[in-house]
Coordinates of N, CA and C in Angstrom, one line a residue:
M1 N 44.4 -63.7 56.9 CA 43.6 -63.5 55.7 C 43.7 -62.2 55.1
Y2 N 44.0 -61.2 56.0 CA 44.0 -59.8 55.4 C 45.4 -59.3 55.3
R3 N 46.4 -60.2 55.3 CA 47.8 -59.7 55.2 C 48.0 -59.0 53.8
F4 N 47.2 -59.4 52.8 CA 47.4 -58.8 51.5 C 47.3 -57.2 51.5
L5 N 46.6 -56.7 52.6 CA 46.4 -55.3 52.7 C 47.7 -54.6 53.0
L6 N 48.7 -55.3 53.5 CA 50.0 -54.7 53.8 C 51.0 -54.8 52.7
T7 N 50.6 -55.4 51.6 CA 51.5 -55.5 50.4 C 51.7 -54.2 49.7
P8 N 52.8 -53.9 49.1 CA 53.0 -52.6 48.3 C 51.9 -52.3 47.3
R9 N 51.4 -53.4 46.7 CA 50.3 -53.2 45.7 C 49.1 -52.6 46.4
W10 N 48.7 -53.1 47.5 CA 47.5 -52.6 48.2 C 47.8 -51.3 48.9
W11 N 49.0 -51.0 49.3 CA 49.3 -49.7 49.8 C 49.1 -48.6 48.7
G12 N 49.5 -48.9 47.5 CA 49.3 -48.0 46.4 C 47.8 -47.8 46.1
I13 N 47.0 -49.0 46.1 CA 45.6 -48.9 45.9 C 44.9 -48.0 46.9
N14 N 45.3 -48.3 48.2 CA 44.6 -47.5 49.3 C 44.9 -46.0 49.2
V15 N 46.2 -45.7 48.9 CA 46.5 -44.3 48.8 C 45.8 -43.6 47.7
F16 N 45.7 -44.3 46.6 CA 44.9 -43.8 45.4 C 43.5 -43.5 45.8
V17 N 42.8 -44.5 46.5 CA 41.4 -44.3 46.9 C 41.3 -43.1 47.9
L18 N 42.2 -43.0 48.8 CA 42.1 -42.0 49.8 C 42.2 -40.6 49.2
L19 N 43.0 -40.5 48.1 CA 43.2 -39.2 47.4 C 42.0 -39.0 46.4
A20 N 41.6 -40.0 45.7 CA 40.6 -39.8 44.7 C 39.2 -39.5 45.2
I21 N 38.8 -40.1 46.3 CA 37.4 -39.8 46.7 C 37.3 -38.3 47.2
P22 N 38.2 -37.8 48.0 CA 38.0 -36.3 48.4 C 38.1 -35.4 47.2
F23 N 39.0 -35.8 46.2 CA 39.1 -34.9 45.0 C 37.8 -34.9 44.2
C24 N 37.2 -36.1 44.0 CA 36.0 -36.2 43.3 C 34.8 -35.4 44.0
I25 N 34.8 -35.5 45.3 CA 33.8 -34.8 46.1 C 34.0 -33.3 46.0
F26 N 35.2 -32.9 46.1 CA 35.5 -31.5 45.9 C 35.1 -30.9 44.6
M27 N 35.5 -31.6 43.5 CA 35.2 -31.2 42.2 C 33.7 -31.2 41.9
G28 N 33.0 -32.2 42.5 CA 31.5 -32.2 42.3 C 30.9 -31.1 43.1
S29 N 31.3 -30.8 44.3 CA 30.8 -29.6 45.0 C 31.1 -28.3 44.3
W30 N 32.3 -28.2 43.7 CA 32.6 -27.0 43.0 C 31.7 -26.7 41.8
Q31 N 31.5 -27.8 41.0 CA 30.6 -27.7 39.9 C 29.1 -27.4 40.3
L32 N 28.7 -28.0 41.5 CA 27.4 -27.7 42.0 C 27.3 -26.2 42.4
G33 N 28.4 -25.7 43.0 CA 28.4 -24.3 43.4 C 28.3 -23.4 42.2
R34 N 29.0 -23.8 41.1 CA 28.9 -23.0 39.8 C 27.4 -22.9 39.3
F35 N 26.8 -24.1 39.4 CA 25.4 -24.1 38.9 C 24.5 -23.3 39.8
E36 N 24.7 -23.3 41.1 CA 23.9 -22.5 42.0 C 24.1 -21.0 41.8
D37 N 25.4 -20.7 41.5 CA 25.7 -19.3 41.2 C 24.9 -18.8 39.9
R38 N 24.9 -19.6 38.9 CA 24.1 -19.3 37.7 C 22.6 -19.2 38.0
V39 N 22.1 -20.0 38.8 CA 20.7 -20.0 39.1 C 20.4 -18.7 39.9
E40 N 21.2 -18.3 40.8 CA 21.0 -17.0 41.5 C 21.2 -15.8 40.6
A41 N 22.1 -15.9 39.7 CA 22.3 -14.8 38.7 C 21.1 -14.7 37.8
H42 N 20.5 -15.8 37.4 CA 19.3 -15.8 36.6 C 18.1 -15.2 37.4
D43 N 18.0 -15.6 38.6 CA 16.9 -15.1 39.4 C 17.0 -13.6 39.6
A44 N 18.2 -13.2 39.9 CA 18.5 -11.7 40.1 C 18.2 -10.9 38.8
A45 N 18.6 -11.5 37.7 CA 18.3 -10.8 36.4 C 16.9 -10.7 36.1
Q46 N 16.1 -11.8 36.4 CA 14.7 -11.8 36.2 C 14.0 -10.8 37.1
E47 N 14.4 -10.7 38.4 CA 13.9 -9.7 39.3 C 14.1 -8.3 38.8
Q48 N 15.4 -8.1 38.3 CA 15.7 -6.8 37.8 C 14.9 -6.4 36.5
A49 N 14.7 -7.4 35.7 CA 13.8 -7.2 34.5 C 12.4 -6.9 34.8
D50 N 11.9 -7.6 35.9 CA 10.5 -7.3 36.3 C 10.4 -5.9 36.9
R51 N 11.4 -5.5 37.6 CA 11.4 -4.1 38.2 C 11.5 -3.1 37.1
Q52 N 12.3 -3.3 36.1 CA 12.4 -2.4 35.0 C 11.1 -2.3 34.1
A53 N 10.4 -3.4 34.1 CA 9.2 -3.4 33.3 C 7.9 -2.9 34.1
S54 N 8.1 -2.7 35.4 CA 7.0 -2.2 36.2 C 6.6 -0.8 35.8
P55 N 5.3 -0.4 35.9 CA 4.8 0.9 35.5 C 5.5 2.0 36.4
A56 N 5.7 1.7 37.6 CA 6.4 2.7 38.5 C 7.8 3.0 38.0
R57 N 8.5 1.9 37.6 CA 9.9 2.1 37.1 C 10.0 2.9 35.8
S58 N 9.0 2.7 35.0 CA 9.0 3.4 33.7 C 8.8 4.9 33.8
Q59 N 8.2 5.4 35.0 CA 8.0 6.8 35.3 C 9.2 7.4 35.9
E60 N 10.2 6.7 36.3 CA 11.4 7.2 36.9 C 12.2 8.0 35.8
E61 N 12.9 9.0 36.3 CA 13.8 9.8 35.4 C 15.0 9.0 35.0
P62 N 15.4 9.0 33.7 CA 16.6 8.3 33.3 C 17.8 8.9 33.9
R63 N 18.8 8.1 34.2 CA 20.0 8.7 34.8 C 21.0 9.1 33.7
P64 N 21.9 10.0 34.0 CA 23.0 10.3 33.0 C 23.8 9.1 32.6
L65 N 24.2 9.0 31.4 CA 24.9 7.9 30.9 C 26.2 7.6 31.6
D66 N 27.0 8.7 31.8 CA 28.3 8.5 32.4 C 28.3 8.0 33.9
S67 N 27.1 8.3 34.6 CA 27.0 7.9 36.0 C 26.7 6.4 36.1
M68 N 26.4 5.7 35.0 CA 26.0 4.3 35.0 C 27.1 3.4 34.4
L69 N 28.2 4.0 34.1 CA 29.3 3.2 33.5 C 30.3 2.8 34.6
P70 N 31.1 1.7 34.4 CA 30.9 0.7 33.4 C 29.7 -0.1 33.5
V71 N 29.3 -0.8 32.5 CA 28.1 -1.6 32.5 C 28.4 -2.9 33.2
D72 N 27.5 -3.3 34.1 CA 27.6 -4.6 34.8 C 26.2 -5.1 35.0
K73 N 26.1 -6.2 35.8 CA 24.8 -6.9 35.9 C 23.8 -6.0 36.6
E74 N 24.3 -5.0 37.4 CA 23.4 -4.1 38.1 C 22.9 -3.0 37.3
T75 N 23.7 -2.5 36.4 CA 23.3 -1.3 35.6 C 22.8 -1.7 34.2
S76 N 23.0 -3.0 33.8 CA 22.5 -3.4 32.5 C 21.0 -3.3 32.4
G77 N 20.5 -2.7 31.4 CA 19.0 -2.6 31.3 C 18.4 -1.3 31.9
E78 N 19.3 -0.6 32.7 CA 18.8 0.7 33.3 C 18.6 1.7 32.3
Q79 N 17.6 2.6 32.5 CA 17.3 3.7 31.6 C 18.3 4.8 31.8
V80 N 18.9 5.2 30.7 CA 19.9 6.3 30.8 C 19.6 7.3 29.7
S81 N 20.2 8.5 29.8 CA 20.0 9.5 28.8 C 21.3 10.1 28.4
A82 N 21.4 10.6 27.1 CA 22.6 11.2 26.6 C 22.3 12.2 25.6
T83 N 23.0 13.3 25.5 CA 22.8 14.3 24.6 C 23.9 14.5 23.6
G84 N 23.6 14.7 22.3 CA 24.6 14.9 21.3 C 24.0 15.0 19.9
R85 N 24.8 14.7 18.9 CA 24.4 14.8 17.6 C 24.7 13.5 16.8
Y86 N 23.7 13.0 16.1 CA 23.9 11.8 15.4 C 24.9 11.9 14.2
G87 N 25.6 10.9 14.0 CA 26.6 10.9 13.0 C 26.5 9.7 12.1
R88 N 27.5 8.8 12.0 CA 27.5 7.7 11.0 C 26.4 6.7 11.4
Q89 N 25.8 6.1 10.4 CA 24.8 5.1 10.6 C 25.2 3.7 10.1
L90 N 25.0 2.7 10.8 CA 25.4 1.3 10.5 C 24.2 0.4 10.6
L91 N 24.3 -0.7 10.0 CA 23.2 -1.7 10.1 C 23.8 -3.0 10.7
V92 N 23.0 -3.6 11.5 CA 23.4 -4.9 12.2 C 22.5 -6.0 11.7
P93 N 22.9 -6.8 10.7 CA 22.0 -7.8 10.1 C 21.9 -9.0 11.0
G94 N 20.9 -9.9 10.6 CA 20.7 -11.2 11.3 C 20.2 -11.1 12.7
R95 N 19.3 -10.1 12.9 CA 18.7 -10.0 14.3 C 17.2 -10.3 14.2
E96 N 16.8 -11.1 15.1 CA 15.4 -11.5 15.2 C 14.6 -10.7 16.2
L97 N 13.3 -10.5 15.9 CA 12.4 -9.8 16.8 C 11.0 -10.3 16.5
D98 N 10.3 -10.7 17.5 CA 8.9 -11.3 17.3 C 9.0 -12.5 16.3
E99 N 10.1 -13.3 16.4 CA 10.2 -14.5 15.6 C 10.3 -14.2 14.1
K100 N 10.8 -13.0 13.8 CA 11.0 -12.5 12.4 C 12.4 -12.1 12.2
S101 N 13.0 -12.3 11.1 CA 14.4 -12.0 10.8 C 14.4 -10.5 10.3
G102 N 15.4 -9.8 10.7 CA 15.6 -8.4 10.3 C 16.9 -7.9 10.7
Y103 N 17.0 -6.6 10.9 CA 18.3 -5.9 11.3 C 18.0 -4.7 12.1
Y104 N 19.1 -4.4 12.9 CA 19.1 -3.2 13.7 C 19.6 -2.0 12.9
V105 N 19.0 -0.9 13.2 CA 19.5 0.4 12.6 C 20.3 1.1 13.8
L106 N 21.6 1.1 13.6 CA 22.5 1.7 14.7 C 23.1 3.0 14.2
T107 N 22.9 4.0 15.0 CA 23.5 5.3 14.7 C 24.4 5.8 15.8
L108 N 25.6 6.3 15.4 CA 26.5 6.8 16.5 C 26.1 8.2 16.9
L109 N 26.1 8.4 18.2 CA 25.7 9.7 18.8 C 27.0 10.3 19.3
R110 N 27.4 11.4 18.7 CA 28.6 12.1 19.3 C 28.2 13.0 20.4
T111 N 28.5 12.5 21.6 CA 28.1 13.2 22.9 C 28.9 14.4 23.2
D112 N 28.5 15.1 24.2 CA 29.2 16.3 24.6 C 30.6 16.1 25.1
S113 N 30.9 14.8 25.5 CA 32.2 14.4 26.0 C 33.2 14.2 24.8
G114 N 32.6 14.1 23.6 CA 33.5 13.9 22.4 C 33.6 12.4 22.0
K115 N 32.9 11.5 22.8 CA 32.9 10.1 22.5 C 31.7 9.7 21.8
D116 N 31.8 8.7 21.0 CA 30.6 8.2 20.2 C 29.9 7.1 21.0
L117 N 28.6 7.2 21.1 CA 27.7 6.2 21.7 C 26.9 5.5 20.7
P118 N 27.1 4.2 20.5 CA 26.2 3.4 19.6 C 24.8 3.4 20.1
V119 N 23.9 3.9 19.3 CA 22.4 3.9 19.7 C 21.6 3.1 18.7
V120 N 21.0 2.1 19.1 CA 20.1 1.3 18.3 C 18.7 2.0 18.3
R121 N 18.4 2.6 17.1 CA 17.2 3.4 17.0 C 16.0 2.5 16.7
G122 N 16.2 1.3 16.3 CA 15.1 0.4 16.0 C 15.4 -0.8 15.2
W123 N 14.4 -1.5 14.9 CA 14.5 -2.8 14.1 C 13.6 -2.8 12.9
L124 N 14.1 -3.3 11.8 CA 13.4 -3.4 10.5 C 13.4 -4.9 10.0
P125 N 12.3 -5.3 9.4 CA 12.3 -6.7 8.9 C 13.0 -6.8 7.6
G126 N 13.4 -8.1 7.3 CA 14.0 -8.3 6.0 C 15.5 -8.2 6.0
K127 N 16.1 -8.2 4.8 CA 17.5 -8.1 4.6 C 18.0 -6.6 4.9
A128 N 19.2 -6.5 5.4 CA 19.7 -5.2 5.7 C 19.8 -4.3 4.5
S129 N 19.2 -3.2 4.5 CA 19.2 -2.3 3.3 C 19.4 -0.8 3.8
A130 N 20.5 -0.2 3.4 CA 20.8 1.2 3.8 C 19.7 2.1 3.3
A131 N 19.2 1.8 2.1 CA 18.2 2.6 1.5 C 16.8 2.6 2.2
K132 N 16.5 1.5 2.9 CA 15.3 1.5 3.7 C 15.4 2.0 5.1
A133 N 16.6 2.1 5.6 CA 16.8 2.6 7.0 C 16.6 4.1 7.1
P134 N 15.7 4.5 8.0 CA 15.4 5.9 8.1 C 16.6 6.7 8.6
A135 N 16.7 7.9 8.0 CA 17.9 8.7 8.4 C 17.6 9.2 9.9
A136 N 18.7 9.5 10.6 CA 18.6 10.0 11.9 C 18.3 11.5 12.0
P137 N 17.6 11.9 13.0 CA 17.3 13.3 13.1 C 18.6 14.2 13.1
S138 N 18.4 15.4 12.6 CA 19.6 16.3 12.6 C 19.5 17.2 13.8
G139 N 20.6 17.9 14.1 CA 20.7 18.8 15.2 C 21.0 18.0 16.5
E140 N 21.0 18.8 17.6 CA 21.2 18.2 18.9 C 20.0 17.5 19.4
V141 N 20.2 16.3 19.9 CA 19.1 15.4 20.4 C 19.5 14.8 21.7
T142 N 18.5 14.5 22.5 CA 18.6 13.8 23.8 C 18.0 12.4 23.7
V143 N 18.7 11.4 23.8 CA 18.2 10.0 23.6 C 18.0 9.4 25.0
T144 N 17.0 8.6 25.1 CA 16.7 7.8 26.3 C 16.4 6.4 26.0
G145 N 17.1 5.5 26.7 CA 17.0 4.1 26.4 C 17.7 3.2 27.4
A146 N 17.6 1.9 27.2 CA 18.2 0.9 28.1 C 19.7 0.8 27.8
L147 N 20.5 0.8 28.9 CA 21.9 0.6 28.7 C 22.2 -0.8 28.5
Q148 N 23.1 -1.1 27.6 CA 23.5 -2.5 27.3 C 25.0 -2.6 27.2
A149 N 25.5 -3.8 27.6 CA 27.0 -4.1 27.6 C 27.4 -4.4 26.2
S150 N 28.6 -4.2 25.8 CA 29.1 -4.6 24.5 C 28.9 -6.1 24.3
E151 N 28.5 -6.4 23.0 CA 28.3 -7.8 22.7 C 29.6 -8.6 22.3
S152 N 29.5 -9.9 22.5 CA 30.6 -10.8 22.1 C 30.1 -11.7 21.0
P153 N 30.9 -11.7 19.9 CA 30.5 -12.6 18.7 C 30.3 -14.0 19.2
G154 N 29.2 -14.7 18.7 CA 29.0 -16.1 19.0 C 28.2 -16.3 20.3
S155 N 27.8 -15.3 21.0 CA 27.0 -15.4 22.2 C 25.7 -14.7 22.1
N156 N 24.7 -15.2 22.8 CA 23.4 -14.6 22.8 C 22.8 -14.3 21.5
G157 N 23.1 -15.2 20.5 CA 22.5 -15.0 19.2 C 23.3 -14.1 18.3
V158 N 24.4 -13.5 18.8 CA 25.2 -12.6 18.0 C 26.0 -13.4 17.0
S159 N 26.0 -12.9 15.7 CA 26.7 -13.6 14.7 C 28.2 -13.4 14.8
S160 N 28.9 -14.5 14.5 CA 30.4 -14.4 14.5 C 31.0 -14.4 13.1
A161 N 30.1 -14.4 12.1 CA 30.5 -14.4 10.8 C 31.2 -13.1 10.4
G162 N 32.2 -13.2 9.6 CA 32.9 -12.0 9.1 C 32.6 -11.7 7.7
G163 N 33.3 -10.7 7.1 CA 33.2 -10.4 5.7 C 31.9 -9.7 5.4
L164 N 31.3 -8.9 6.3 CA 30.1 -8.2 6.1 C 30.4 -7.0 5.1
P165 N 29.4 -6.6 4.4 CA 29.5 -5.5 3.5 C 29.8 -4.2 4.2
T166 N 30.4 -3.2 3.6 CA 30.7 -1.9 4.2 C 29.4 -1.3 4.7
G167 N 29.4 -0.8 5.9 CA 28.3 -0.2 6.5 C 27.5 -1.1 7.4
Q168 N 28.0 -2.4 7.5 CA 27.3 -3.4 8.4 C 28.2 -3.8 9.5
L169 N 27.6 -4.2 10.6 CA 28.3 -4.6 11.8 C 27.8 -5.9 12.3
G170 N 28.7 -6.8 12.8 CA 28.2 -8.1 13.3 C 27.8 -8.0 14.7
A171 N 28.7 -7.4 15.6 CA 28.4 -7.3 17.0 C 28.6 -5.9 17.4
I172 N 27.7 -5.4 18.3 CA 27.7 -4.1 18.8 C 28.7 -4.0 19.9
S173 N 29.9 -3.5 19.7 CA 30.9 -3.4 20.7 C 31.9 -2.4 20.3
A174 N 32.7 -1.9 21.3 CA 33.7 -0.9 21.0 C 34.8 -1.6 20.1
A175 N 35.1 -2.9 20.4 CA 36.1 -3.6 19.6 C 35.7 -3.7 18.1
S176 N 34.4 -3.9 17.8 CA 34.0 -4.0 16.4 C 34.0 -2.6 15.7
L177 N 33.9 -1.5 16.5 CA 33.8 -0.2 15.9 C 35.2 0.5 15.9
V178 N 36.2 -0.1 16.5 CA 37.5 0.6 16.6 C 38.1 0.9 15.2
N179 N 37.8 0.1 14.2 CA 38.3 0.3 12.9 C 37.3 1.0 11.9
V180 N 36.2 1.3 12.5 CA 35.1 2.0 11.7 C 35.0 3.4 12.0
V181 N 35.2 3.8 13.3 CA 35.0 5.1 13.8 C 36.3 5.7 14.2
R182 N 36.5 7.0 13.9 CA 37.6 7.7 14.4 C 37.3 8.3 15.7
G183 N 38.2 8.1 16.6 CA 38.0 8.7 18.0 C 37.5 7.6 18.9
D184 N 37.2 8.0 20.1 CA 36.8 7.1 21.2 C 35.3 6.7 21.1
V185 N 35.1 5.4 21.4 CA 33.7 4.9 21.4 C 33.4 4.3 22.8
Y186 N 32.2 4.6 23.3 CA 31.8 4.0 24.6 C 31.8 2.5 24.5
D187 N 32.3 1.9 25.6 CA 32.2 0.4 25.7 C 30.8 0.0 26.2
A188 N 29.8 0.4 25.5 CA 28.4 0.2 25.9 C 27.6 0.7 24.7
W189 N 26.3 0.4 24.7 CA 25.4 0.9 23.7 C 24.0 1.1 24.4
V190 N 23.1 1.8 23.7 CA 21.8 2.1 24.2 C 20.8 1.7 23.1
T191 N 19.7 1.0 23.6 CA 18.6 0.7 22.7 C 17.4 1.6 23.1
L192 N 16.9 2.4 22.2 CA 15.9 3.4 22.5 C 14.6 2.7 23.1
A193 N 14.0 3.4 24.0 CA 12.8 2.9 24.7 C 11.7 2.9 23.7
K194 N 11.7 3.8 22.7 CA 10.7 3.9 21.7 C 11.3 3.9 20.3
G195 N 10.9 3.0 19.4 CA 11.6 3.0 18.1 C 11.5 4.3 17.4
D196 N 12.6 4.7 16.7 CA 12.6 6.0 16.0 C 12.1 5.8 14.6
S197 N 11.4 6.9 14.1 CA 10.9 6.9 12.7 C 10.1 5.7 12.3
G198 N 9.3 5.2 13.2 CA 8.4 4.1 12.8 C 9.0 2.7 13.0
M199 N 10.2 2.6 13.4 CA 10.8 1.3 13.6 C 10.4 0.7 14.9
K200 N 10.5 -0.6 15.0 CA 10.2 -1.3 16.3 C 11.4 -1.1 17.2
A201 N 11.0 -0.9 18.5 CA 12.0 -0.7 19.5 C 12.6 -2.1 19.8
V202 N 13.9 -2.1 20.0 CA 14.6 -3.4 20.4 C 14.6 -3.5 21.9
P203 N 14.0 -4.6 22.4 CA 14.0 -4.7 23.9 C 15.4 -5.0 24.4
A204 N 15.6 -4.6 25.7 CA 16.9 -4.8 26.3 C 17.1 -6.3 26.6
S205 N 18.3 -6.8 26.5 CA 18.6 -8.2 26.7 C 19.2 -8.4 28.1
E206 N 19.1 -9.6 28.6 CA 19.7 -9.9 29.9 C 21.2 -9.8 29.9
P207 N 21.8 -9.5 31.0 CA 23.3 -9.4 31.0 C 23.9 -10.8 30.7
A208 N 25.1 -10.8 30.2 CA 25.8 -12.0 29.8 C 26.0 -12.9 31.1
N209 N 25.9 -14.2 30.9 CA 26.2 -15.2 32.0 C 25.2 -15.0 33.1
S210 N 24.0 -14.6 32.8 CA 23.0 -14.5 33.9 C 21.8 -15.4 33.7
G211 N 21.8 -16.2 32.6 CA 20.7 -17.1 32.3 C 21.0 -18.5 32.5
L212 N 20.0 -19.4 32.5 CA 20.2 -20.8 32.7 C 20.4 -21.4 31.3
D213 N 21.6 -21.1 30.8 CA 21.9 -21.6 29.4 C 22.5 -23.0 29.5
L214 N 23.1 -23.4 28.4 CA 23.7 -24.8 28.3 C 24.8 -25.0 29.3
K215 N 25.6 -23.9 29.5 CA 26.7 -24.0 30.4 C 26.3 -24.3 31.8
A216 N 25.1 -23.7 32.2 CA 24.6 -24.0 33.6 C 24.3 -25.5 33.7
F217 N 23.6 -26.1 32.8 CA 23.3 -27.5 32.9 C 24.5 -28.4 32.7
Q218 N 25.5 -27.9 32.0 CA 26.7 -28.6 31.9 C 27.4 -28.7 33.3
N219 N 27.3 -27.6 34.0 CA 27.8 -27.7 35.4 C 27.1 -28.7 36.2
L220 N 25.8 -28.7 36.1 CA 25.0 -29.7 36.8 C 25.3 -31.1 36.4
G221 N 25.6 -31.3 35.1 CA 25.9 -32.7 34.6 C 27.3 -33.1 35.1
Y222 N 28.2 -32.1 35.1 CA 29.6 -32.4 35.7 C 29.5 -32.8 37.2
T223 N 28.6 -32.1 37.9 CA 28.4 -32.4 39.3 C 28.1 -33.9 39.5
G224 N 27.1 -34.4 38.7 CA 26.7 -35.8 38.8 C 27.9 -36.7 38.4
E225 N 28.6 -36.3 37.4 CA 29.7 -37.2 36.9 C 30.8 -37.4 38.0
W226 N 31.1 -36.3 38.7 CA 32.2 -36.3 39.7 C 31.7 -37.2 40.9
F227 N 30.5 -37.1 41.3 CA 30.0 -37.9 42.4 C 29.9 -39.4 41.9
V228 N 29.5 -39.6 40.7 CA 29.5 -41.0 40.2 C 30.9 -41.6 40.2
F229 N 31.9 -40.8 39.8 CA 33.3 -41.2 39.9 C 33.7 -41.6 41.3
A230 N 33.3 -40.8 42.3 CA 33.6 -41.1 43.7 C 33.0 -42.5 44.1
G231 N 31.7 -42.7 43.7 CA 31.1 -44.0 44.0 C 31.7 -45.1 43.2
F232 N 32.2 -44.9 42.0 CA 32.8 -45.9 41.2 C 34.2 -46.3 41.9
V233 N 34.9 -45.4 42.4 CA 36.2 -45.7 43.1 C 35.9 -46.6 44.3
V234 N 34.9 -46.2 45.1 CA 34.5 -47.0 46.3 C 34.1 -48.4 45.8
F235 N 33.3 -48.5 44.8 CA 32.8 -49.8 44.3 C 34.0 -50.7 43.9
M236 N 34.9 -50.1 43.1 CA 36.0 -50.9 42.6 C 36.9 -51.4 43.8
W237 N 37.1 -50.5 44.8 CA 37.9 -50.9 45.9 C 37.3 -52.1 46.6
F238 N 36.0 -52.1 46.9 CA 35.4 -53.2 47.6 C 35.4 -54.5 46.7
R239 N 35.3 -54.3 45.4 CA 35.3 -55.4 44.5 C 36.7 -56.1 44.5
L240 N 37.8 -55.3 44.5 CA 39.1 -55.8 44.5 C 39.4 -56.4 45.9
F241 N 38.9 -55.8 47.0 CA 39.1 -56.3 48.3 C 38.4 -57.6 48.5
R242 N 37.2 -57.8 48.0 CA 36.5 -59.1 48.1 C 37.2 -60.2 47.4
R243 N 37.6 -59.8 46.2 CA 38.3 -60.8 45.4 C 39.6 -61.3 46.0
E244 N 40.4 -60.4 46.6 CA 41.6 -60.7 47.3 C 41.3 -61.5 48.5
R245 N 40.3 -61.2 49.3 CA 39.9 -61.9 50.5 C 39.5 -63.3 50.1
E246 N 38.7 -63.5 49.1 CA 38.3 -64.8 48.7 C 39.5 -65.7 48.2
F247 N 40.4 -65.0 47.5 CA 41.6 -65.7 47.1 C 42.5 -66.2 48.3
A248 N 42.6 -65.2 49.3 CA 43.4 -65.6 50.5 C 42.7 -66.7 51.3
R249 N 41.4 -66.7 51.4 CA 40.7 -67.8 52.1 C 40.8 -69.1 51.4
D250 N 40.7 -69.1 50.0 CA 40.8 -70.4 49.3 C 42.3 -70.9 49.4
T251 N 43.2 -70.0 49.5 CA 44.6 -70.5 49.7 C 44.8 -71.1 51.1
Q252 N 44.2 -70.5 52.1 CA 44.3 -71.1 53.5 C 43.6 -72.4 53.5
L253 N 42.6 -72.6 52.8 CA 41.8 -73.9 52.9 C 42.5 -74.9 52.0
G254 N 43.5 -74.6 51.3 CA 44.2 -75.5 50.4 C 43.6 -75.7 49.1
L255 N 42.6 -74.9 48.7 CA 41.9 -75.0 47.5 C 42.8 -74.5 46.3
L256 N 43.8 -73.6 46.7 CA 44.7 -73.0 45.7 C 46.1 -73.2 46.2
P257 N 47.0 -73.4 45.3 CA 48.4 -73.5 45.8 C 48.9 -72.1 46.2
E258 N 49.7 -72.1 47.3 CA 50.3 -70.8 47.7 C 51.3 -70.3 46.7
S259 N 51.2 -69.0 46.4 CA 52.1 -68.4 45.4 C 53.4 -68.1 46.1

């Protein structure tokens, strides 16, 4: 009755099943691991944010900027200090704060090392206006604020639209400033702990890829899909096996002509 299992057709079916099931389980486990990694990164970022917001942490001395570079998940949001002179000022439109639309006032700080550091001095409501943006202090200044990684257009609410007017910037990054500023620019930026000239301070954001965003839940959804595929392969194998067994039985009983 089970001789059909030795036919070339069933050899092919069995080999496919034996390969497909482990592959589906492997891919499902990999996607589940990706989701768990994102959950752990989110928890770590939340713990770091809680530590940074604690009263004891706010009393700690900021560290020198260069000692905290390059920016990663560990150093993002840490308080740093840098000394230099303010130079060119730019506006970053389309930024929300307290559920209101407005813009960042970004001023480049020429540090003692000769490189420019983008410093977000604060946030103002409404449409970006160079006339309303307060001028930066003159002379040598020491700034203190949260260290941030360069932004990527299209992520974390950063606009990817181009064609901005002169003096405006879409994303705060060295790549965006390379054609605007002469000389070297830090691949990082700082948001002041206290807004300058009456502007609202811009809070530090979480490091990229550390939150439970849509991609994290996509990984969880893919996990379920791969395990469903594995179950579907097993279900189809048993369905085909039962049909072939019934066909072979009916043939032996003479209910069907032998092929």
